[in-house]
Amino acid sequence: MKIVTSASDLPHGCAFVPTMGALHSGHQSLFSLAAEKSQKVLVSIFVNPLQFENYDDLAKYPRTPERDTQLAEEAGVTHLWLPRHEEIYPKGFAKLSAGPLGEMYEGAARPGHFDGVVTVVSRLFDLVRPRYAIFGEKDFQQLLLIRKIGSDVEIISAPTIRESDGLALSSRNARLDSDARARATVIARALYAAVAAPDHGSARSAMREVISTEPSFTLDYSQVIDEENFSDATEVTVNARAIIAGWLNGIRLIDNMAMKPRGQ
Ligand code: PAF
């Protein structure tokens, strides 16, 4: 695996997985998808300050550089890029707006977050010029906004990887102590209850009911939305998706699951 420290050494036309590090097996599944698409798999690790709405969250974001390098190498990554801040954000760079979709749900809870995400991703795309880029469905609103950036990069989505008890893998899970880790399964349990419900209305009630069994989880939102635009779903179609976000021990956790239309 080649460690790239200068943008002039980037392998253009590759399959690209942008990350913020603290890699786990969810990332490894993105790397495997990338390897199916190209012999050149580039992973970037850049903790993007623009997408953190407060300094505390940025400072506490887990950083595990040695483990990340080992994990990337084991997963068959051919190029690992550790960009410098000035390379991504040269003096006078233009900050992009994620538009109205970027102000809903995660964007409402984290003002400016998605502006930071679309800015860094388009900057990374400009420098890398990849053929493919792979993003996880766990951050579904982010995935939709990246699809809307309008580049000629083919965006590939990767299913969420879960622990055996349903908890979606996330770099933030590293900040949960064992008690909070056990309680965090309430999110997946609520999503499974939504998927099992007979219609969108009962799916919403089922999520709230399950969430209410775990008082240490502070719910921000639970909803069934249309995954094309995040408007409220009015029926369970193939586009309906249950979404949940909230805080546990001060750590923000989000997850989502595709609903199943009746008979499927
Ligand atoms: O999902 C992430 O890890 C980040 O939001 C991304 C896409 C790497 C941009 O910083």
PDB file of C-alpha atoms and ligand atoms in Angstrom:
ATOM      1  CA  MET A   1       0.000   0.000   0.000  1.00  0.00           C
ATOM      2  CA  LYS A   2       1.343   3.395  -0.999  1.00  0.00           C
ATOM      3  CA  ILE A   3       0.975   6.263   1.497  1.00  0.00           C
ATOM      4  CA  VAL A   4       0.170   9.415  -0.484  1.00  0.00           C
ATOM      5  CA  THR A   5       1.008  12.712   1.191  1.00  0.00           C
ATOM      6  CA  SER A   6       0.834  14.993  -1.827  1.00  0.00           C
ATOM      7  CA  ALA A   7      -2.135  15.413  -4.176  1.00  0.00           C
ATOM      8  CA  SER A   8       0.272  15.255  -7.133  1.00  0.00           C
ATOM      9  CA  ASP A   9       0.760  11.504  -6.400  1.00  0.00           C
ATOM     10  CA  LEU A  10      -2.936  10.591  -6.455  1.00  0.00           C
ATOM     11  CA  PRO A  11      -4.064   7.710  -8.723  1.00  0.00           C
ATOM     12  CA  HIS A  12      -6.727   9.317 -10.962  1.00  0.00           C
ATOM     13  CA  GLY A  13      -9.558   7.172 -12.339  1.00  0.00           C
ATOM     14  CA  CYS A  14      -9.518   4.974  -9.219  1.00  0.00           C
ATOM     15  CA  ALA A  15     -12.260   3.734  -6.897  1.00  0.00           C
ATOM     16  CA  PHE A  16     -12.228   6.208  -4.019  1.00  0.00           C
ATOM     17  CA  VAL A  17     -13.431   5.896  -0.417  1.00  0.00           C
ATOM     18  CA  PRO A  18     -13.264   9.205   1.490  1.00  0.00           C
ATOM     19  CA  THR A  19     -13.188   8.683   5.274  1.00  0.00           C
ATOM     20  CA  MET A  20     -12.442  10.525   8.488  1.00  0.00           C
ATOM     21  CA  GLY A  21     -10.470   7.578   9.864  1.00  0.00           C
ATOM     22  CA  ALA A  22     -11.223   5.551  13.006  1.00  0.00           C
ATOM     23  CA  LEU A  23     -11.739   2.763  10.500  1.00  0.00           C
ATOM     24  CA  HIS A  24     -13.831  -0.314  11.332  1.00  0.00           C
ATOM     25  CA  SER A  25     -15.299  -3.280   9.468  1.00  0.00           C
ATOM     26  CA  GLY A  26     -18.029  -1.041   8.019  1.00  0.00           C
ATOM     27  CA  HIS A  27     -15.275   0.842   6.176  1.00  0.00           C
ATOM     28  CA  GLN A  28     -13.688  -2.450   5.137  1.00  0.00           C
ATOM     29  CA  SER A  29     -16.908  -3.369   3.351  1.00  0.00           C
ATOM     30  CA  LEU A  30     -16.645  -0.074   1.398  1.00  0.00           C
ATOM     31  CA  PHE A  31     -13.028  -0.919   0.498  1.00  0.00           C
ATOM     32  CA  SER A  32     -14.115  -4.366  -0.770  1.00  0.00           C
ATOM     33  CA  LEU A  33     -16.781  -2.770  -2.970  1.00  0.00           C
ATOM     34  CA  ALA A  34     -14.150  -0.356  -4.295  1.00  0.00           C
ATOM     35  CA  ALA A  35     -11.818  -3.278  -5.085  1.00  0.00           C
ATOM     36  CA  GLU A  36     -14.587  -4.897  -7.146  1.00  0.00           C
ATOM     37  CA  LYS A  37     -14.698  -1.754  -9.271  1.00  0.00           C
ATOM     38  CA  SER A  38     -11.029  -0.949  -9.772  1.00  0.00           C
ATOM     39  CA  GLN A  39      -7.529  -2.282  -9.238  1.00  0.00           C
ATOM     40  CA  LYS A  40      -6.646   1.103  -7.753  1.00  0.00           C
ATOM     41  CA  VAL A  41      -8.408   1.651  -4.411  1.00  0.00           C
ATOM     42  CA  LEU A  42      -7.730   5.020  -2.822  1.00  0.00           C
ATOM     43  CA  VAL A  43      -8.798   5.797   0.758  1.00  0.00           C
ATOM     44  CA  SER A  44      -8.449   9.284   2.196  1.00  0.00           C
ATOM     45  CA  ILE A  45      -8.356  10.047   5.906  1.00  0.00           C
ATOM     46  CA  PHE A  46      -9.204  13.654   6.644  1.00  0.00           C
ATOM     47  CA  VAL A  47     -11.109  14.805   9.731  1.00  0.00           C
ATOM     48  CA  ASN A  48     -12.903  17.664   8.039  1.00  0.00           C
ATOM     49  CA  PRO A  49     -13.225  20.594  10.484  1.00  0.00           C
ATOM     50  CA  LEU A  50     -15.855  22.263   8.276  1.00  0.00           C
ATOM     51  CA  GLN A  51     -18.469  19.606   9.010  1.00  0.00           C
ATOM     52  CA  PHE A  52     -18.244  19.871  12.817  1.00  0.00           C
ATOM     53  CA  GLU A  53     -20.539  22.491  14.204  1.00  0.00           C
ATOM     54  CA  ASN A  54     -18.732  22.632  17.500  1.00  0.00           C
ATOM     55  CA  TYR A  55     -15.109  22.390  18.532  1.00  0.00           C
ATOM     56  CA  ASP A  56     -15.753  19.839  21.285  1.00  0.00           C
ATOM     57  CA  ASP A  57     -17.185  17.276  18.828  1.00  0.00           C
ATOM     58  CA  LEU A  58     -14.236  17.814  16.469  1.00  0.00           C
ATOM     59  CA  ALA A  59     -11.713  17.468  19.301  1.00  0.00           C
ATOM     60  CA  LYS A  60     -13.380  14.281  20.581  1.00  0.00           C
ATOM     61  CA  TYR A  61     -13.671  12.634  17.168  1.00  0.00           C
ATOM     62  CA  PRO A  62     -11.738   9.332  17.512  1.00  0.00           C
ATOM     63  CA  ARG A  63      -8.319   9.267  15.860  1.00  0.00           C
ATOM     64  CA  THR A  64      -6.518   5.931  15.450  1.00  0.00           C
ATOM     65  CA  PRO A  65      -3.895   6.504  12.705  1.00  0.00           C
ATOM     66  CA  GLU A  66      -1.748   3.399  13.265  1.00  0.00           C
ATOM     67  CA  ARG A  67      -4.697   1.027  13.440  1.00  0.00           C
ATOM     68  CA  ASP A  68      -6.225   2.728  10.369  1.00  0.00           C
ATOM     69  CA  THR A  69      -3.085   2.150   8.300  1.00  0.00           C
ATOM     70  CA  GLN A  70      -2.990  -1.513   9.294  1.00  0.00           C
ATOM     71  CA  LEU A  71      -6.694  -2.032   8.627  1.00  0.00           C
ATOM     72  CA  ALA A  72      -6.502  -0.331   5.208  1.00  0.00           C
ATOM     73  CA  GLU A  73      -3.509  -2.441   4.230  1.00  0.00           C
ATOM     74  CA  GLU A  74      -5.243  -5.655   5.328  1.00  0.00           C
ATOM     75  CA  ALA A  75      -8.351  -4.680   3.367  1.00  0.00           C
ATOM     76  CA  GLY A  76      -6.448  -4.432   0.089  1.00  0.00           C
ATOM     77  CA  VAL A  77      -6.355  -0.622  -0.177  1.00  0.00           C
ATOM     78  CA  THR A  78      -3.658   0.270  -2.730  1.00  0.00           C
ATOM     79  CA  HIS A  79      -3.277   3.987  -1.877  1.00  0.00           C
ATOM     80  CA  LEU A  80      -3.858   5.674   1.486  1.00  0.00           C
ATOM     81  CA  TRP A  81      -4.014   9.468   1.272  1.00  0.00           C
ATOM     82  CA  LEU A  82      -3.449  11.653   4.319  1.00  0.00           C
ATOM     83  CA  PRO A  83      -4.091  15.135   2.922  1.00  0.00           C
ATOM     84  CA  ARG A  84      -2.813  18.261   4.582  1.00  0.00           C
ATOM     85  CA  HIS A  85      -5.388  20.887   5.535  1.00  0.00           C
ATOM     86  CA  GLU A  86      -3.942  23.512   3.130  1.00  0.00           C
ATOM     87  CA  GLU A  87      -4.169  21.060   0.248  1.00  0.00           C
ATOM     88  CA  ILE A  88      -7.889  20.583   0.770  1.00  0.00           C
ATOM     89  CA  TYR A  89      -8.606  24.156   1.754  1.00  0.00           C
ATOM     90  CA  PRO A  90      -6.206  26.532   0.026  1.00  0.00           C
ATOM     91  CA  LYS A  91      -6.534  30.233   0.846  1.00  0.00           C
ATOM     92  CA  GLY A  92      -9.778  31.672  -0.534  1.00  0.00           C
ATOM     93  CA  PHE A  93     -11.463  28.296  -1.237  1.00  0.00           C
ATOM     94  CA  ALA A  94     -15.203  28.499  -1.955  1.00  0.00           C
ATOM     95  CA  LYS A  95     -17.518  26.952   0.605  1.00  0.00           C
ATOM     96  CA  LEU A  96     -20.520  25.198  -0.978  1.00  0.00           C
ATOM     97  CA  SER A  97     -24.096  25.142   0.254  1.00  0.00           C
ATOM     98  CA  ALA A  98     -25.994  21.878   0.591  1.00  0.00           C
ATOM     99  CA  GLY A  99     -29.290  23.713  -0.044  1.00  0.00           C
ATOM    100  CA  PRO A 100     -32.655  23.083   1.678  1.00  0.00           C
ATOM    101  CA  LEU A 101     -32.162  19.304   2.000  1.00  0.00           C
ATOM    102  CA  GLY A 102     -29.011  20.082   3.955  1.00  0.00           C
ATOM    103  CA  GLU A 103     -31.096  21.935   6.544  1.00  0.00           C
ATOM    104  CA  MET A 104     -33.460  19.073   7.355  1.00  0.00           C
ATOM    105  CA  TYR A 105     -32.997  16.360   9.993  1.00  0.00           C
ATOM    106  CA  GLU A 106     -29.215  15.996  10.545  1.00  0.00           C
ATOM    107  CA  GLY A 107     -28.736  19.450   9.051  1.00  0.00           C
ATOM    108  CA  ALA A 108     -31.296  20.982  11.441  1.00  0.00           C
ATOM    109  CA  ALA A 109     -29.547  19.397  14.419  1.00  0.00           C
ATOM    110  CA  ARG A 110     -26.072  20.265  13.139  1.00  0.00           C
ATOM    111  CA  PRO A 111     -26.256  23.641  11.341  1.00  0.00           C
ATOM    112  CA  GLY A 112     -23.658  23.918   8.584  1.00  0.00           C
ATOM    113  CA  HIS A 113     -22.724  20.221   8.819  1.00  0.00           C
ATOM    114  CA  PHE A 114     -23.810  19.306   5.289  1.00  0.00           C
ATOM    115  CA  ASP A 115     -22.326  22.475   3.785  1.00  0.00           C
ATOM    116  CA  GLY A 116     -19.031  21.193   5.205  1.00  0.00           C
ATOM    117  CA  VAL A 117     -19.635  17.691   3.816  1.00  0.00           C
ATOM    118  CA  VAL A 118     -20.466  18.776   0.251  1.00  0.00           C
ATOM    119  CA  THR A 119     -17.576  21.253   0.294  1.00  0.00           C
ATOM    120  CA  VAL A 120     -14.986  18.655   1.301  1.00  0.00           C
ATOM    121  CA  VAL A 121     -16.353  15.923  -0.974  1.00  0.00           C
ATOM    122  CA  SER A 122     -16.348  18.146  -4.062  1.00  0.00           C
ATOM    123  CA  ARG A 123     -12.860  19.358  -3.176  1.00  0.00           C
ATOM    124  CA  LEU A 124     -11.683  15.735  -2.767  1.00  0.00           C
ATOM    125  CA  PHE A 125     -13.331  14.782  -6.080  1.00  0.00           C
ATOM    126  CA  ASP A 126     -11.604  17.715  -7.833  1.00  0.00           C
ATOM    127  CA  LEU A 127      -8.202  16.599  -6.556  1.00  0.00           C
ATOM    128  CA  VAL A 128      -8.660  12.832  -7.005  1.00  0.00           C
ATOM    129  CA  ARG A 129     -10.808  12.736 -10.172  1.00  0.00           C
ATOM    130  CA  PRO A 130     -11.957   9.196  -9.313  1.00  0.00           C
ATOM    131  CA  ARG A 131     -14.106   7.038 -11.569  1.00  0.00           C
ATOM    132  CA  TYR A 132     -16.112   5.667  -8.620  1.00  0.00           C
ATOM    133  CA  ALA A 133     -16.695   6.834  -5.061  1.00  0.00           C
ATOM    134  CA  ILE A 134     -18.222   4.641  -2.379  1.00  0.00           C
ATOM    135  CA  PHE A 135     -20.334   5.890   0.555  1.00  0.00           C
ATOM    136  CA  GLY A 136     -22.228   3.997   3.265  1.00  0.00           C
ATOM    137  CA  GLU A 137     -26.018   4.042   3.537  1.00  0.00           C
ATOM    138  CA  LYS A 138     -25.736   4.599   7.269  1.00  0.00           C
ATOM    139  CA  ASP A 139     -25.394   8.327   6.575  1.00  0.00           C
ATOM    140  CA  PHE A 140     -28.298   8.287   4.173  1.00  0.00           C
ATOM    141  CA  GLN A 141     -28.938  12.036   4.039  1.00  0.00           C
ATOM    142  CA  GLN A 142     -25.243  12.582   3.335  1.00  0.00           C
ATOM    143  CA  LEU A 143     -25.374   9.974   0.546  1.00  0.00           C
ATOM    144  CA  LEU A 144     -28.334  11.724  -1.090  1.00  0.00           C
ATOM    145  CA  LEU A 145     -26.643  15.145  -0.877  1.00  0.00           C
ATOM    146  CA  ILE A 146     -23.424  13.755  -2.378  1.00  0.00           C
ATOM    147  CA  ARG A 147     -25.422  12.272  -5.261  1.00  0.00           C
ATOM    148  CA  LYS A 148     -26.737  15.802  -5.864  1.00  0.00           C
ATOM    149  CA  ILE A 149     -23.290  17.420  -6.039  1.00  0.00           C
ATOM    150  CA  GLY A 150     -23.414  16.837  -9.793  1.00  0.00           C
ATOM    151  CA  SER A 151     -19.995  15.460 -10.711  1.00  0.00           C
ATOM    152  CA  ASP A 152     -19.177  12.761 -13.263  1.00  0.00           C
ATOM    153  CA  VAL A 153     -18.006  10.433 -10.478  1.00  0.00           C
ATOM    154  CA  GLU A 154     -20.174   7.309 -10.227  1.00  0.00           C
ATOM    155  CA  ILE A 155     -21.499   7.183  -6.656  1.00  0.00           C
ATOM    156  CA  ILE A 156     -21.909   3.695  -5.245  1.00  0.00           C
ATOM    157  CA  SER A 157     -23.836   3.110  -2.025  1.00  0.00           C
ATOM    158  CA  ALA A 158     -22.887   0.387   0.415  1.00  0.00           C
ATOM    159  CA  PRO A 159     -25.307  -1.273   2.865  1.00  0.00           C
ATOM    160  CA  THR A 160     -24.907  -0.587   6.580  1.00  0.00           C
ATOM    161  CA  ILE A 161     -22.893  -3.209   8.467  1.00  0.00           C
ATOM    162  CA  ARG A 162     -24.374  -4.196  11.841  1.00  0.00           C
ATOM    163  CA  GLU A 163     -23.168  -5.997  14.941  1.00  0.00           C
ATOM    164  CA  SER A 164     -25.052  -9.233  15.741  1.00  0.00           C
ATOM    165  CA  ASP A 165     -27.382  -7.263  18.079  1.00  0.00           C
ATOM    166  CA  GLY A 166     -28.257  -4.803  15.285  1.00  0.00           C
ATOM    167  CA  LEU A 167     -26.073  -1.837  16.268  1.00  0.00           C
ATOM    168  CA  ALA A 168     -24.860  -0.111  13.098  1.00  0.00           C
ATOM    169  CA  LEU A 169     -21.074   0.171  12.929  1.00  0.00           C
ATOM    170  CA  SER A 170     -19.896   3.752  13.381  1.00  0.00           C
ATOM    171  CA  SER A 171     -16.637   5.415  14.354  1.00  0.00           C
ATOM    172  CA  ARG A 172     -18.566   7.181  17.122  1.00  0.00           C
ATOM    173  CA  ASN A 173     -19.380   3.824  18.792  1.00  0.00           C
ATOM    174  CA  ALA A 174     -15.774   3.853  20.037  1.00  0.00           C
ATOM    175  CA  ARG A 175     -16.849   6.616  22.451  1.00  0.00           C
ATOM    176  CA  LEU A 176     -19.604   4.494  24.081  1.00  0.00           C
ATOM    177  CA  ASP A 177     -18.724   2.738  27.337  1.00  0.00           C
ATOM    178  CA  SER A 178     -19.980  -0.852  27.672  1.00  0.00           C
ATOM    179  CA  ASP A 179     -23.210   0.202  29.433  1.00  0.00           C
ATOM    180  CA  ALA A 180     -24.055   2.839  26.782  1.00  0.00           C
ATOM    181  CA  ARG A 181     -23.013   0.401  24.042  1.00  0.00           C
ATOM    182  CA  ALA A 182     -25.662  -2.071  25.286  1.00  0.00           C
ATOM    183  CA  ARG A 183     -28.315   0.665  25.512  1.00  0.00           C
ATOM    184  CA  ALA A 184     -27.517   1.926  22.002  1.00  0.00           C
ATOM    185  CA  THR A 185     -29.194  -1.154  20.512  1.00  0.00           C
ATOM    186  CA  VAL A 186     -32.509   0.626  21.166  1.00  0.00           C
ATOM    187  CA  ILE A 187     -32.064   2.428  17.834  1.00  0.00           C
ATOM    188  CA  ALA A 188     -31.820  -0.749  15.776  1.00  0.00           C
ATOM    189  CA  ARG A 189     -34.646  -2.330  17.775  1.00  0.00           C
ATOM    190  CA  ALA A 190     -36.857   0.669  16.972  1.00  0.00           C
ATOM    191  CA  LEU A 191     -35.953   0.465  13.270  1.00  0.00           C
ATOM    192  CA  TYR A 192     -36.703  -3.261  13.118  1.00  0.00           C
ATOM    193  CA  ALA A 193     -40.071  -2.551  14.770  1.00  0.00           C
ATOM    194  CA  ALA A 194     -40.782   0.101  12.101  1.00  0.00           C
ATOM    195  CA  VAL A 195     -39.925  -2.285   9.271  1.00  0.00           C
ATOM    196  CA  ALA A 196     -42.204  -4.958  10.765  1.00  0.00           C
ATOM    197  CA  ALA A 197     -45.160  -2.540  11.141  1.00  0.00           C
ATOM    198  CA  PRO A 198     -48.065  -2.882   8.696  1.00  0.00           C
ATOM    199  CA  ASP A 199     -48.088   0.759   7.504  1.00  0.00           C
ATOM    200  CA  HIS A 200     -46.202   4.048   7.803  1.00  0.00           C
ATOM    201  CA  GLY A 201     -48.350   5.401  10.672  1.00  0.00           C
ATOM    202  CA  SER A 202     -47.875   2.350  12.854  1.00  0.00           C
ATOM    203  CA  ALA A 203     -44.180   2.303  11.925  1.00  0.00           C
ATOM    204  CA  ARG A 204     -43.816   5.812  13.402  1.00  0.00           C
ATOM    205  CA  SER A 205     -45.668   4.788  16.603  1.00  0.00           C
ATOM    206  CA  ALA A 206     -43.663   1.566  16.884  1.00  0.00           C
ATOM    207  CA  MET A 207     -40.387   3.499  16.776  1.00  0.00           C
ATOM    208  CA  ARG A 208     -41.514   5.934  19.469  1.00  0.00           C
ATOM    209  CA  GLU A 209     -42.758   3.088  21.656  1.00  0.00           C
ATOM    210  CA  VAL A 210     -39.458   1.186  21.503  1.00  0.00           C
ATOM    211  CA  ILE A 211     -37.428   4.386  22.048  1.00  0.00           C
ATOM    212  CA  SER A 212     -39.511   5.199  25.159  1.00  0.00           C
ATOM    213  CA  THR A 213     -38.250   1.986  26.789  1.00  0.00           C
ATOM    214  CA  GLU A 214     -34.718   3.469  26.936  1.00  0.00           C
ATOM    215  CA  PRO A 215     -34.877   6.760  28.891  1.00  0.00           C
ATOM    216  CA  SER A 216     -31.120   7.323  28.618  1.00  0.00           C
ATOM    217  CA  PHE A 217     -31.521   7.778  24.853  1.00  0.00           C
ATOM    218  CA  THR A 218     -32.606  11.355  24.052  1.00  0.00           C
ATOM    219  CA  LEU A 219     -34.514  11.191  20.798  1.00  0.00           C
ATOM    220  CA  ASP A 220     -33.934  13.971  18.272  1.00  0.00           C
ATOM    221  CA  TYR A 221     -36.122  12.552  15.502  1.00  0.00           C
ATOM    222  CA  SER A 222     -37.700   9.327  14.327  1.00  0.00           C
ATOM    223  CA  GLN A 223     -39.586   9.422  11.054  1.00  0.00           C
ATOM    224  CA  VAL A 224     -40.536   7.473   7.947  1.00  0.00           C
ATOM    225  CA  ILE A 225     -39.370   9.471   4.954  1.00  0.00           C
ATOM    226  CA  ASP A 226     -39.216   9.224   1.183  1.00  0.00           C
ATOM    227  CA  GLU A 227     -35.561   8.535   0.513  1.00  0.00           C
ATOM    228  CA  GLU A 228     -35.564  10.594  -2.708  1.00  0.00           C
ATOM    229  CA  ASN A 229     -36.125  13.917  -0.915  1.00  0.00           C
ATOM    230  CA  PHE A 230     -36.617  13.256   2.832  1.00  0.00           C
ATOM    231  CA  SER A 231     -40.256  14.402   2.761  1.00  0.00           C
ATOM    232  CA  ASP A 232     -42.593  12.475   5.117  1.00  0.00           C
ATOM    233  CA  ALA A 233     -43.629   9.181   3.519  1.00  0.00           C
ATOM    234  CA  THR A 234     -47.379   8.956   3.048  1.00  0.00           C
ATOM    235  CA  GLU A 235     -47.284   5.224   2.383  1.00  0.00           C
ATOM    236  CA  VAL A 236     -44.764   2.413   2.480  1.00  0.00           C
ATOM    237  CA  THR A 237     -43.323   2.289  -1.033  1.00  0.00           C
ATOM    238  CA  VAL A 238     -39.890   1.043  -2.136  1.00  0.00           C
ATOM    239  CA  ASN A 239     -38.593   4.544  -1.377  1.00  0.00           C
ATOM    240  CA  ALA A 240     -39.786   4.616   2.242  1.00  0.00           C
ATOM    241  CA  ARG A 241     -37.041   4.600   4.881  1.00  0.00           C
ATOM    242  CA  ALA A 242     -37.216   4.789   8.675  1.00  0.00           C
ATOM    243  CA  ILE A 243     -34.694   7.205  10.183  1.00  0.00           C
ATOM    244  CA  ILE A 244     -33.672   7.846  13.806  1.00  0.00           C
ATOM    245  CA  ALA A 245     -31.191  10.123  15.547  1.00  0.00           C
ATOM    246  CA  GLY A 246     -30.521  11.077  19.117  1.00  0.00           C
ATOM    247  CA  TRP A 247     -27.971  11.269  21.893  1.00  0.00           C
ATOM    248  CA  LEU A 248     -26.703   8.701  24.329  1.00  0.00           C
ATOM    249  CA  ASN A 249     -24.258   9.905  26.991  1.00  0.00           C
ATOM    250  CA  GLY A 250     -23.774  13.067  24.918  1.00  0.00           C
ATOM    251  CA  ILE A 251     -22.799  11.071  21.812  1.00  0.00           C
ATOM    252  CA  ARG A 252     -24.899  11.569  18.698  1.00  0.00           C
ATOM    253  CA  LEU A 253     -26.040   8.324  17.084  1.00  0.00           C
ATOM    254  CA  ILE A 254     -27.968   7.999  13.811  1.00  0.00           C
ATOM    255  CA  ASP A 255     -29.285   5.075  11.815  1.00  0.00           C
ATOM    256  CA  ASN A 256     -31.868   4.214   9.167  1.00  0.00           C
ATOM    257  CA  MET A 257     -33.460   1.202   7.518  1.00  0.00           C
ATOM    258  CA  ALA A 258     -35.345   0.633   4.255  1.00  0.00           C
ATOM    259  CA  MET A 259     -39.025  -0.124   4.822  1.00  0.00           C
ATOM    260  CA  LYS A 260     -40.540  -3.139   3.114  1.00  0.00           C
ATOM    261  CA  PRO A 261     -43.655  -2.548   1.010  1.00  0.00           C
ATOM    262  CA  ARG A 262     -46.386  -5.085   1.777  1.00  0.00           C
ATOM    263  CA  GLY A 263     -45.885  -8.462   0.134  1.00  0.00           C
ATOM    264  CA  GLN A 264     -42.132  -7.987  -0.367  1.00  0.00           C
TER     265      GLN A 264
HETATM  266  O1  PAF B   1     -18.891  10.038   6.174  1.00  0.00           O
HETATM  267  C1  PAF B   1     -17.779  10.547   6.419  1.00  0.00           C
HETATM  268  O2  PAF B   1     -16.888   9.899   6.970  1.00  0.00           O
HETATM  269  C2  PAF B   1     -17.530  11.991   6.062  1.00  0.00           C
HETATM  270  O3  PAF B   1     -18.684  12.759   6.182  1.00  0.00           O
HETATM  271  C3  PAF B   1     -16.923  12.169   4.653  1.00  0.00           C
HETATM  272  C4  PAF B   1     -17.862  11.695   3.567  1.00  0.00           C
HETATM  273  C5  PAF B   1     -15.609  11.404   4.580  1.00  0.00           C
HETATM  274  C6  PAF B   1     -16.629  13.651   4.400  1.00  0.00           C
HETATM  275  O4  PAF B   1     -15.740  14.178   5.344  1.00  0.00           O
END
